[in-house]
Amino acid sequence: MLCRYNSLGTVRHVSLILIFLCQLWVTSVDSHPQCLDFKPPFRPQEELTFCLMYKDFGCCDTEKDQELMTKFYRIMDNFDNYGYATCASYVQDLICQECSPYAAHLYDAEDPSTPVRTLPGLCRDYCANFWTRCGATIPFLSSDSRLAAAERDQVRFCELLGIPDPDYCFPDIAVNNGMTRDLGRLSTGTGGCLQVCLEEVANGLRNPLAMVHANDGTHRFFVAEQVGVVWAYLSDRSRLEKPFLNISQVVLTSPWEGDERGFLGLVFHPQFKYNGKLYVYYSVEVGLDERIRISEFRISASDMNVVDHSSERIILEIEEPASNHNGGQLLFADDGMMYIFTGDGGMAGDPFGEYGNAQNKSALLGKVLRIDVNYNDKGPLYRIPPDNPFVREPGARPEVYAYGVRNMWRCSVDRGDPLTKEGKGRIICGDVGQNKYEEVDVIEKGSNYGWRAREGFSCYDKHLCANSSLNDVLPIYAYPHKVGKSVTGGYVYRGCENPNLNGIYIFGDFMSGRLMSLQENQYTGQWDYREICTGPGPRCLFPGLINNYHPYIISFGEDEAGELYFMSTGVPSATSYSGVVYKIVDPSRRAPPRQCHYEPLPVKTKGKLIPLKPKETLTGLELSAKHQKHSKAEEPSPPVAEPESLTQDSAKDWLQELLDMLRAQEASWVRKTTAPITTKALMAGKDDQGRPKDGAVRLAGGRKDRGRVEVFLDGEWGTVCDDAWDLQAAEVVCRQLGLGRALKSSKQAEFGEGKHLPILLDKVRCTGMEKSLRDCQHSGVGEHNCGHHKDAGVICENAELAS
C-alpha cells in the first residue's frame, strides 16, 4: 500500500523513501503535531491571506496558502451565488485543513494501515451539516471513489470521514484548548524535561570527541577519534574512505576504558578557506615524559580532503605530570585569537606545589591560554596578544588568559542571537569536578575560577577557600554527583532549523548520560536549568528520527549552519567502534520551508565515498496514550546544586568509579565472535521441555535486542522495577539472553508497562557478573514499592552490531 495525499483534487504518490517509511510504521500510534510532508509545523514567515485559521502556526507558508486559495476558487466557480454563500465557508474549512498542525492525523497520514484521505476527518455533527447543505461540492473536493459512492448516503459518508478518536476530528481539534494551548512550544514531560528527538549522523566511530567544520562554505564536517584519526564527511553525510588526518602512530592513548589521553582537540583557522591551516591538541610521549602538544597543520595542495602530514609545526608542548586531566579544547573566539584549555595536571585535588597548578600563574596547567597564531609563517610560531591580562605581572606566564580551572572538557563560542546578536562571542565551558560537583562557567578575561579552593559553589580546600584575595568567579551552574559525575560542555543553540532552541545552552554528562540545558534569564541574570529528554516513540515519529542514544556523552559539535550535535559511545574505550554522532531535533516546531536553505560549495573528492547507514531505530511505538505519560522521556529530574552537607564525599573520582564498573563487566562481555542470535536466545532459561526455569528472562515490547525485562520466579512471569536499575543489571540480562553487552539500562517503562504481570523484583543491584537477576541483590520476590510505570528494560548489542 502506498502512502499518498491529495492536494488539488488529484492523488499524488509520495517518493519511494516515504513509501519505505510507511511500510516500516506498522504500528498505529497516537497523534502528534505533524504536517503532510512528515515534518513538524512552523510559524509562517509572512502573513497568510486565505487559511487565516493557521496564520500563526501550522503547515502552510504563503506559497501553499496561495495554492489552496486557487483551488478554492476553481471549485467555487462551479456554483451560483446561492451555492457560494452557502458552501464557501465549508469548502474553505476543508481545504485549509492541509494547513492544520495536526494535518497528518486529520488525513490519516500517520497510519499506514489506511489510505491517506483526500478529505480531512470530520466530527459527526459538522459532517452531517456539510453533507446536508453542501453535498454537491463533494465531487469537486475529492476524487475518492468511496466518497463518490456514498455521496447520497449521509450515514455512510460521515462514517468514511469519521475519526475513531473524537478529540482529533475537525472542527473540534481546532478549538480544543488542551491540544492547542502549547502548540509550537518545546514539548515537556511531567518532570519538566524538554523533549527532543535525534537523528543519527555518523556511526562506527572510536570515541568521537570532536566534531568541527571548516567554515569554508562546503558544509563538510570533521569528526576526530581519540586514537588520532579524523574523518571528513560531506554535507550529505557520506564519509570519505581515506582519513582526513591520521596521526595515530604518534598519539598516546590506550584501549583501556576511561583513558583520558589521546587526540583531544581540533580547530580550523578562521581563515582556513584562504590559508589552509588547522590546529590539533593531542597527548604524546617524548622520552619518558608525557606531554600535551598543540600543532599546526596545512591542507594538502593536491586534495582538499586530506591534510599534508609533513606540514606539522609544533606550536606548544606542556609536560603532563599524570595521565589524567589533560584538557583538550582548542577554539578561535571572535577576536581571532586561539584559546587553549588545559587540565590541572592530573591525580586528584591538584597536589602540585603549595597551591596547585591551577592557582599558579607561572604554570600553563589548569588554565585558559590565549595566543596569536595569525601571520606566523615567518618569525615566532605564536605571539602573545598585548591585551592578555597578566602580560606585565612578574612570574606569570603571558599566555594565561584565565586560571583556577580543573579540567575543562568542551568549550564553545556563542554565535549570538541571529537578530539581536545578544550573547555573541561569550565562551562557555564545562569544568569537570573532583568528587562532589560539576560546573559550567562563562570565561572572562583575567578571572580565577576557584579550583582547587572551590569545587562548584562548595569549598574543596577550606584553607584556600577562606582566602578572600582569591576573588574567584562562581560558575553559572553546578550540579551534584547524584545527577552526574563528569560534565561535557556543549553549545548555545543558534541554528535555523529549530527556532524553539535558540538561546538554550545544551550540554551533558559523560557518566550519567544526561542531556541538560541552561537558559539565561534576562530579568534575574541567573541561568535556569531544565533537563533534556528524548521524546516517547510517537513524539519522534518523523522520517529518520530516533529517541535513544548511547549513554557515554563525550562531546558536542556544531555544523557550519549552526545546527547542534553530540557524540556518545556505548563503550568508553579509544578502540571501541561504538561511537555515534547525533543531531538534536525539536519535534514541536521547525523553521518555515526554504528559510534554512543553503547551497554547499562543491567539494572535489578523490577515492570512494561511504554512504551513511543508520543503525539505531525509534523505540516505544507500541505505547498507548495512557502509557506514554510514564515513558523514560518524562522522568522527573530537576537537579539543582545542593549544599555541601547534603552530599556524601568520596575518595574516588568519576574515572576510578568508571574503571571499577567496567572491569567488573569485562569478564562477561561477549566479543565480536558472538554467535548469531536465535529465537531460542530471546527467552533464556528453559528446561528440556521448553518450559522456563526459575530465573529465566525474556524481553517484551521491543525488538529482539531490546525490550522490557520480564523474569520467571516461583512459577510465574513478572517485571522488574527500575528503582535501582543500572547498566550492571542490564549486563546480566543481555549476557543471559546471548545478546552481547548492554548498551543501555532503560527505565520508566520505555518499552511499555507490563500491567498484565506482577512486579517480582525491586531494588536490584548487580555487579554485572551474576548468572541471572535471581543471583543479584534485590528485595524479596514480589516485594516492591513501585508501579508498572517504572518497569525496567534493556538495550543490548545485537548480533548484527557484534559481528
CSV table of C-alpha atoms in Angstrom, one decimal, residues 360-764:
chain,number,residue,atom,x,y,z
A,360,ASN,CA,49.9,29.1,40.0
A,361,LYS,CA,50.0,31.6,37.2
A,362,SER,CA,53.6,30.6,36.4
A,363,ALA,CA,52.3,27.2,35.2
A,364,LEU,CA,50.4,26.5,32.0
A,365,LEU,CA,48.3,23.7,33.5
A,366,GLY,CA,44.8,24.4,34.9
A,367,LYS,CA,44.5,27.4,32.6
A,368,VAL,CA,42.8,29.1,29.7
A,369,LEU,CA,45.6,30.2,27.4
A,370,ARG,CA,45.2,32.8,24.7
A,371,ILE,CA,47.8,33.1,21.9
A,372,ASP,CA,48.0,34.7,18.4
A,373,VAL,CA,48.9,32.3,15.6
A,374,ASN,CA,48.0,34.7,12.8
A,375,TYR,CA,50.7,35.6,10.3
A,376,ASN,CA,53.1,33.1,11.8
A,377,ASP,CA,54.7,31.9,8.6
A,378,LYS,CA,57.8,34.0,9.5
A,379,GLY,CA,59.1,34.7,13.0
A,380,PRO,CA,57.7,33.1,16.1
A,381,LEU,CA,55.1,30.3,15.8
A,382,TYR,CA,52.8,32.3,18.1
A,383,ARG,CA,52.7,35.8,19.7
A,384,ILE,CA,51.3,37.0,23.0
A,385,PRO,CA,48.3,39.3,22.5
A,386,PRO,CA,49.3,42.6,24.1
A,387,ASP,CA,46.0,42.8,25.9
A,388,ASN,CA,46.4,39.4,27.7
A,389,PRO,CA,45.7,40.1,31.4
A,390,PHE,CA,49.0,39.0,33.0
A,391,VAL,CA,51.5,40.2,30.5
A,392,ARG,CA,53.1,42.6,32.9
A,393,GLU,CA,52.7,40.5,36.1
A,394,PRO,CA,56.1,39.3,37.3
A,395,GLY,CA,56.3,35.5,37.3
A,396,ALA,CA,53.1,34.9,35.4
A,397,ARG,CA,53.1,33.2,32.0
A,398,PRO,CA,51.9,35.8,29.5
A,399,GLU,CA,49.8,33.2,27.7
A,400,VAL,CA,47.4,32.9,30.6
A,401,TYR,CA,44.0,34.4,30.0
A,402,ALA,CA,42.1,32.8,32.9
A,403,TYR,CA,43.1,30.4,35.7
A,404,GLY,CA,41.8,28.2,38.5
A,405,VAL,CA,40.3,25.6,36.3
A,406,ARG,CA,40.4,21.8,37.0
A,407,ASN,CA,39.8,20.1,33.7
A,408,MET,CA,37.6,22.0,31.3
A,409,TRP,CA,36.0,19.5,28.9
A,410,ARG,CA,34.4,21.1,25.9
A,411,CYS,CA,34.0,24.8,25.5
A,412,SER,CA,32.3,26.8,22.8
A,413,VAL,CA,31.8,30.3,21.5
A,414,ASP,CA,28.3,31.6,21.4
A,415,ARG,CA,27.3,32.8,17.9
A,416,GLY,CA,24.8,35.2,19.4
A,417,ASP,CA,21.1,35.7,18.7
A,418,PRO,CA,20.6,35.7,14.9
A,419,LEU,CA,18.7,39.0,15.2
A,420,THR,CA,19.9,40.9,18.2
A,421,LYS,CA,23.4,39.3,18.4
A,422,GLU,CA,22.9,39.1,22.2
A,423,GLY,CA,25.4,36.7,23.7
A,424,LYS,CA,27.7,36.8,20.7
A,425,GLY,CA,31.3,35.9,21.5
A,426,ARG,CA,31.0,34.6,25.0
A,427,ILE,CA,32.9,31.5,25.8
A,428,ILE,CA,31.1,28.8,27.9
A,429,CYS,CA,32.8,25.7,29.3
A,430,GLY,CA,32.0,22.7,31.3
A,431,ASP,CA,34.6,22.1,34.1
A,432,VAL,CA,34.8,18.5,35.4
A,433,GLY,CA,34.7,18.3,39.2
A,434,GLN,CA,36.5,16.3,41.8
A,435,ASN,CA,34.1,14.3,43.9
A,436,LYS,CA,31.1,16.4,44.6
A,437,TYR,CA,30.1,18.9,41.9
A,438,GLU,CA,30.3,19.6,38.2
A,439,GLU,CA,30.1,23.1,36.9
A,440,VAL,CA,29.5,25.3,33.9
A,441,ASP,CA,31.5,28.6,33.6
A,442,VAL,CA,31.4,31.7,31.3
A,443,ILE,CA,35.1,32.5,30.6
A,444,GLU,CA,36.1,36.1,31.3
A,445,LYS,CA,39.5,37.8,30.9
A,446,GLY,CA,41.7,37.5,33.9
A,447,SER,CA,39.2,35.6,36.0
A,448,ASN,CA,40.0,33.0,38.6
A,449,TYR,CA,37.6,30.1,38.6
A,450,GLY,CA,38.5,28.9,42.0
A,451,TRP,CA,40.0,25.4,41.8
A,452,ARG,CA,41.4,23.9,44.0
A,453,ALA,CA,40.0,26.2,46.6
A,454,ARG,CA,36.5,25.7,45.3
A,455,GLU,CA,34.6,22.9,43.5
A,456,GLY,CA,31.4,24.3,42.1
A,457,PHE,CA,29.9,26.6,44.8
A,458,SER,CA,31.4,24.5,47.5
A,459,CYS,CA,34.7,24.7,49.3
A,460,TYR,CA,37.2,22.0,48.5
A,461,ASP,CA,40.4,23.2,50.1
A,462,LYS,CA,39.0,25.0,53.1
A,463,HIS,CA,42.2,26.9,53.8
A,464,LEU,CA,42.4,28.3,50.3
A,465,CYS,CA,38.7,28.9,50.2
A,466,ALA,CA,39.0,31.2,53.2
A,467,ASN,CA,41.5,33.4,51.3
A,468,SER,CA,39.5,36.5,50.4
A,469,SER,CA,42.2,37.6,47.9
A,470,LEU,CA,41.2,34.8,45.5
A,471,ASN,CA,38.3,36.9,44.2
A,472,ASP,CA,37.2,33.8,42.3
A,473,VAL,CA,34.3,33.8,39.8
A,474,LEU,CA,31.5,31.4,40.6
A,475,PRO,CA,30.0,29.1,38.0
A,476,ILE,CA,26.8,29.9,36.3
A,477,TYR,CA,25.6,26.5,37.3
A,478,ALA,CA,26.8,23.5,39.3
A,479,TYR,CA,25.2,20.1,40.0
A,480,PRO,CA,25.9,17.4,42.5
A,481,HIS,CA,27.2,13.9,41.7
A,482,LYS,CA,23.9,12.3,42.3
A,483,VAL,CA,23.0,13.9,38.9
A,484,GLY,CA,26.2,13.2,37.0
A,485,LYS,CA,29.9,12.9,37.6
A,486,SER,CA,31.7,14.3,34.5
A,487,VAL,CA,30.3,17.3,32.8
A,488,THR,CA,30.6,17.6,29.0
A,489,GLY,CA,30.3,21.2,27.9
A,490,GLY,CA,28.1,22.0,24.9
A,491,TYR,CA,26.8,24.9,22.8
A,492,VAL,CA,24.3,27.7,22.9
A,493,TYR,CA,21.9,26.7,20.0
A,494,ARG,CA,21.9,29.4,17.3
A,495,GLY,CA,20.9,27.3,14.3
A,496,CYS,CA,18.0,27.9,12.0
A,497,GLU,CA,16.1,24.6,11.9
A,498,ASN,CA,14.8,24.6,15.5
A,499,PRO,CA,13.7,28.1,16.5
A,500,ASN,CA,12.5,27.0,19.9
A,501,LEU,CA,16.0,26.1,20.9
A,502,ASN,CA,17.5,29.5,20.2
A,503,GLY,CA,19.4,30.8,23.2
A,504,ILE,CA,19.4,27.5,25.1
A,505,TYR,CA,22.8,26.1,26.2
A,506,ILE,CA,22.7,22.4,25.7
A,507,PHE,CA,25.3,20.2,27.5
A,508,GLY,CA,25.5,16.7,29.0
A,509,ASP,CA,27.2,14.4,31.5
A,510,PHE,CA,29.6,11.6,30.4
A,511,MET,CA,28.9,9.3,33.3
A,512,SER,CA,25.1,9.6,33.8
A,513,GLY,CA,24.3,10.1,30.1
A,514,ARG,CA,22.0,13.0,30.9
A,515,LEU,CA,21.3,15.8,28.4
A,516,MET,CA,20.8,19.1,30.2
A,517,SER,CA,20.1,22.7,29.3
A,518,LEU,CA,20.6,26.2,30.7
A,519,GLN,CA,18.9,29.4,29.6
A,520,GLU,CA,19.9,32.9,30.8
A,521,ASN,CA,17.0,34.7,32.5
A,522,GLN,CA,17.1,38.3,31.2
A,523,TYR,CA,15.4,39.6,34.3
A,524,THR,CA,17.4,37.9,37.0
A,525,GLY,CA,20.7,37.3,35.2
A,526,GLN,CA,20.5,33.7,36.5
A,527,TRP,CA,20.7,30.6,34.3
A,528,ASP,CA,17.6,28.4,34.5
A,529,TYR,CA,18.1,24.7,34.4
A,530,ARG,CA,15.9,22.1,32.6
A,531,GLU,CA,16.8,18.5,31.8
A,532,ILE,CA,16.5,17.4,28.2
A,533,CYS,CA,15.0,14.0,27.4
A,534,THR,CA,14.2,12.1,24.3
A,535,GLY,CA,10.6,12.0,23.4
A,536,PRO,CA,8.5,8.9,23.6
A,537,GLY,CA,8.1,6.9,20.3
A,538,PRO,CA,5.1,8.7,18.9
A,539,ARG,CA,6.6,12.1,19.6
A,540,CYS,CA,9.6,11.3,17.4
A,541,LEU,CA,7.6,9.6,14.6
A,542,PHE,CA,9.2,11.5,11.8
A,543,PRO,CA,11.3,10.1,9.0
A,544,GLY,CA,14.9,9.4,10.1
A,545,LEU,CA,14.4,10.4,13.8
A,546,ILE,CA,15.1,8.2,16.8
A,547,ASN,CA,14.7,8.7,20.5
A,548,ASN,CA,17.6,6.7,22.1
A,549,TYR,CA,21.4,7.2,22.3
A,550,HIS,CA,24.5,5.5,23.7
A,551,PRO,CA,25.0,6.6,27.3
A,552,TYR,CA,28.5,8.0,27.5
A,553,ILE,CA,28.2,11.6,26.2
A,554,ILE,CA,31.7,12.5,25.0
A,555,SER,CA,31.4,15.8,23.2
A,556,PHE,CA,29.1,18.3,21.3
A,557,GLY,CA,29.6,20.0,18.0
A,558,GLU,CA,28.1,22.5,15.5
A,559,ASP,CA,27.9,22.3,11.8
A,560,GLU,CA,28.6,25.2,9.5
A,561,ALA,CA,24.9,26.2,9.6
A,562,GLY,CA,24.8,26.2,13.4
A,563,GLU,CA,22.8,23.0,14.0
A,564,LEU,CA,23.7,21.2,17.1
A,565,TYR,CA,25.1,17.6,17.5
A,566,PHE,CA,26.5,15.4,20.3
A,567,MET,CA,28.7,12.4,20.3
A,568,SER,CA,28.4,9.4,22.6
A,569,THR,CA,29.5,5.8,22.8
A,570,GLY,CA,28.4,2.5,24.2
A,571,VAL,CA,31.8,1.6,25.4
A,572,PRO,CA,34.2,4.4,26.6
A,573,SER,CA,37.3,2.9,25.0
A,574,ALA,CA,39.5,4.6,22.4
A,575,THR,CA,39.4,1.3,20.4
A,576,SER,CA,35.7,0.6,20.5
A,577,TYR,CA,33.8,1.2,17.3
A,578,SER,CA,30.5,2.1,19.2
A,579,GLY,CA,30.7,5.9,18.8
A,580,VAL,CA,27.8,7.7,17.2
A,581,VAL,CA,27.1,11.3,16.2
A,582,TYR,CA,23.5,12.5,16.8
A,583,LYS,CA,21.8,15.6,15.6
A,584,ILE,CA,19.4,17.3,18.0
A,585,VAL,CA,15.9,18.0,16.6
A,586,ASP,CA,12.9,19.7,18.1
A,587,PRO,CA,9.7,17.7,17.1
A,588,SER,CA,7.4,20.5,18.2
A,589,ARG,CA,8.3,23.2,15.7
A,590,ARG,CA,10.6,23.7,12.7
A,591,ALA,CA,11.6,26.7,10.7
A,592,PRO,CA,9.4,27.7,7.7
A,593,PRO,CA,10.2,25.9,4.4
A,594,ARG,CA,13.2,27.4,2.5
A,595,GLN,CA,14.2,29.7,5.4
A,596,CYS,CA,17.2,27.5,6.2
A,597,HIS,CA,18.2,26.6,2.7
A,598,TYR,CA,21.9,26.8,1.7
A,599,GLU,CA,23.9,25.7,-1.2
A,600,PRO,CA,27.2,24.0,-0.2
A,601,LEU,CA,30.2,24.9,-2.3
A,602,PRO,CA,31.3,21.9,-4.5
A,603,VAL,CA,33.8,19.5,-3.0
A,604,LYS,CA,36.3,17.8,-5.3
A,605,THR,CA,36.7,14.3,-3.9
A,606,LYS,CA,39.2,11.6,-4.7
A,607,GLY,CA,38.5,8.0,-3.8
A,608,LYS,CA,35.4,6.2,-2.5
A,609,LEU,CA,32.6,7.8,-0.6
A,610,ILE,CA,30.9,5.7,2.1
A,611,PRO,CA,27.2,6.5,2.5
A,612,LEU,CA,25.7,6.7,5.9
A,613,LYS,CA,23.9,3.5,7.1
A,614,PRO,CA,22.0,4.3,10.3
A,615,LYS,CA,21.8,1.5,12.8
A,616,GLU,CA,19.6,3.0,15.6
A,617,THR,CA,15.8,2.8,15.4
A,618,LEU,CA,12.9,4.5,17.1
A,619,THR,CA,11.7,2.8,20.3
A,620,GLY,CA,8.5,2.8,22.2
A,621,LEU,CA,6.0,2.9,19.3
A,622,GLU,CA,3.9,0.2,20.9
A,623,LEU,CA,3.0,2.5,23.8
A,624,SER,CA,-0.6,3.7,24.1
A,625,ALA,CA,-1.5,7.2,25.1
A,626,LYS,CA,-2.0,6.2,28.7
A,627,HIS,CA,1.4,4.6,28.8
A,628,GLN,CA,3.3,7.5,27.2
A,629,LYS,CA,2.9,9.6,30.3
A,630,HIS,CA,5.1,7.1,32.1
A,631,SER,CA,7.8,6.9,29.5
A,632,LYS,CA,11.5,7.5,30.2
A,633,ALA,CA,11.3,10.7,28.3
A,634,GLU,CA,9.2,12.2,31.1
A,635,GLU,CA,11.3,11.0,34.0
A,636,PRO,CA,11.2,13.9,36.5
A,637,SER,CA,14.7,15.0,37.5
A,638,PRO,CA,15.2,18.8,38.0
A,639,PRO,CA,18.7,18.7,39.6
A,640,VAL,CA,20.0,21.7,41.4
A,641,ALA,CA,23.2,22.5,43.2
A,642,GLU,CA,22.9,21.3,46.8
A,643,PRO,CA,24.6,22.5,49.9
A,644,GLU,CA,27.8,20.6,50.7
A,645,SER,CA,26.2,19.0,53.8
A,646,LEU,CA,23.6,17.1,51.6
A,647,THR,CA,26.1,15.1,49.6
A,648,GLN,CA,28.5,12.3,50.6
A,649,ASP,CA,32.2,12.8,50.0
A,650,SER,CA,34.0,10.2,48.0
A,651,ALA,CA,37.6,9.2,47.8
A,652,LYS,CA,37.2,8.2,44.2
A,653,ASP,CA,36.8,10.5,41.3
A,654,TRP,CA,34.5,9.5,38.3
A,655,LEU,CA,37.3,7.9,36.4
A,656,GLN,CA,38.1,5.4,39.1
A,657,GLU,CA,34.5,4.7,39.6
A,658,LEU,CA,34.1,4.1,35.8
A,659,LEU,CA,37.1,1.8,35.7
A,660,ASP,CA,35.8,-0.3,38.7
A,661,MET,CA,32.4,-0.7,36.9
A,662,LEU,CA,33.9,-1.6,33.6
A,663,ARG,CA,36.4,-4.0,34.9
A,664,ALA,CA,33.6,-5.9,36.7
A,665,GLN,CA,31.8,-6.1,33.4
A,666,GLU,CA,34.8,-7.1,31.3
A,667,ALA,CA,34.8,-10.8,32.0
A,668,SER,CA,31.1,-11.1,30.9
A,669,TRP,CA,31.3,-9.1,27.7
A,670,VAL,CA,30.5,-11.0,24.6
A,671,ARG,CA,33.2,-10.2,22.0
A,672,LYS,CA,32.8,-9.8,18.3
A,673,THR,CA,32.8,-13.6,17.8
A,674,THR,CA,29.3,-13.8,19.4
A,675,ALA,CA,27.2,-16.4,17.8
A,676,PRO,CA,24.2,-15.2,15.8
A,677,ILE,CA,21.1,-14.5,17.7
A,678,THR,CA,18.5,-17.3,17.6
A,679,THR,CA,14.8,-17.3,18.5
A,680,LYS,CA,15.7,-19.5,21.4
A,681,ALA,CA,18.1,-16.9,22.9
A,682,LEU,CA,15.3,-14.4,23.3
A,683,MET,CA,13.9,-16.3,26.3
A,684,ALA,CA,16.9,-17.6,28.1
A,685,GLY,CA,16.5,-20.3,30.8
A,686,LYS,CA,14.4,-23.3,29.5
A,687,ASP,CA,14.3,-26.9,30.6
A,688,ASP,CA,14.3,-29.9,28.2
A,689,GLN,CA,10.6,-29.5,27.6
A,690,GLY,CA,11.0,-25.8,26.6
A,691,ARG,CA,9.4,-24.6,29.9
A,692,PRO,CA,11.0,-21.6,31.7
A,693,LYS,CA,13.3,-22.4,34.6
A,694,ASP,CA,13.4,-20.3,37.7
A,695,GLY,CA,15.5,-17.2,36.9
A,696,ALA,CA,14.7,-17.2,33.2
A,697,VAL,CA,14.4,-13.8,31.5
A,698,ARG,CA,12.8,-12.6,28.3
A,699,LEU,CA,12.3,-9.3,26.5
A,700,ALA,CA,8.9,-7.8,25.6
A,701,GLY,CA,7.6,-4.7,23.9
A,702,GLY,CA,10.6,-4.1,21.7
A,703,ARG,CA,12.8,-5.8,19.2
A,704,LYS,CA,15.0,-8.9,19.6
A,705,ASP,CA,17.8,-6.9,21.1
A,706,ARG,CA,15.8,-4.6,23.3
A,707,GLY,CA,12.7,-4.5,25.4
A,708,ARG,CA,11.0,-4.7,28.8
A,709,VAL,CA,12.7,-7.2,31.1
A,710,GLU,CA,10.4,-10.0,32.3
A,711,VAL,CA,11.7,-12.6,34.8
A,712,PHE,CA,10.4,-16.0,35.8
A,713,LEU,CA,10.5,-16.6,39.5
A,714,ASP,CA,8.5,-19.0,41.8
A,715,GLY,CA,6.5,-20.3,38.8
A,716,GLU,CA,5.3,-17.1,37.3
A,717,TRP,CA,6.5,-14.3,35.0
A,718,GLY,CA,6.8,-10.8,36.2
A,719,THR,CA,8.5,-7.4,35.6
A,720,VAL,CA,11.4,-5.6,37.4
A,721,CYS,CA,11.0,-2.2,39.0
A,722,ASP,CA,13.7,0.3,37.9
A,723,ASP,CA,14.3,1.9,41.3
A,724,ALA,CA,18.0,0.8,41.3
A,725,TRP,CA,18.1,-0.5,37.7
A,726,ASP,CA,21.5,0.2,36.2
A,727,LEU,CA,23.9,-0.9,33.5
A,728,GLN,CA,25.4,-3.7,35.6
A,729,ALA,CA,21.9,-5.3,36.0
A,730,ALA,CA,21.2,-4.8,32.3
A,731,GLU,CA,24.5,-6.5,31.6
A,732,VAL,CA,23.3,-9.6,33.4
A,733,VAL,CA,20.1,-9.8,31.3
A,734,CYS,CA,21.9,-9.2,28.0
A,735,ARG,CA,24.5,-11.8,28.7
A,736,GLN,CA,21.9,-14.3,29.8
A,737,LEU,CA,20.0,-13.8,26.6
A,738,GLY,CA,23.1,-14.1,24.4
A,739,LEU,CA,22.7,-10.6,23.1
A,740,GLY,CA,26.2,-9.3,23.8
A,741,ARG,CA,27.0,-6.5,26.2
A,742,ALA,CA,24.4,-4.0,27.5
A,743,LEU,CA,24.3,-0.6,25.7
A,744,LYS,CA,21.6,0.9,27.9
A,745,SER,CA,19.6,0.3,31.0
A,746,SER,CA,16.3,1.7,30.1
A,747,LYS,CA,13.9,3.0,32.8
A,748,GLN,CA,10.4,4.4,33.3
A,749,ALA,CA,8.7,1.8,31.1
A,750,GLU,CA,10.4,2.9,28.0
A,751,PHE,CA,9.3,-0.4,26.4
A,752,GLY,CA,5.8,-0.2,27.8
A,753,GLU,CA,4.1,-1.3,31.1
A,754,GLY,CA,3.7,-5.0,31.8
A,755,LYS,CA,0.4,-4.4,33.7
A,756,HIS,CA,-0.8,-8.0,33.0
A,757,LEU,CA,2.1,-9.2,35.1
A,758,PRO,CA,3.1,-8.8,38.8
A,759,ILE,CA,6.2,-6.9,39.8
A,760,LEU,CA,8.6,-9.6,41.0
A,761,LEU,CA,11.8,-7.7,41.6
A,762,ASP,CA,12.7,-4.3,43.1
A,763,LYS,CA,15.9,-2.6,44.2
A,764,VAL,CA,18.0,-4.9,42.0
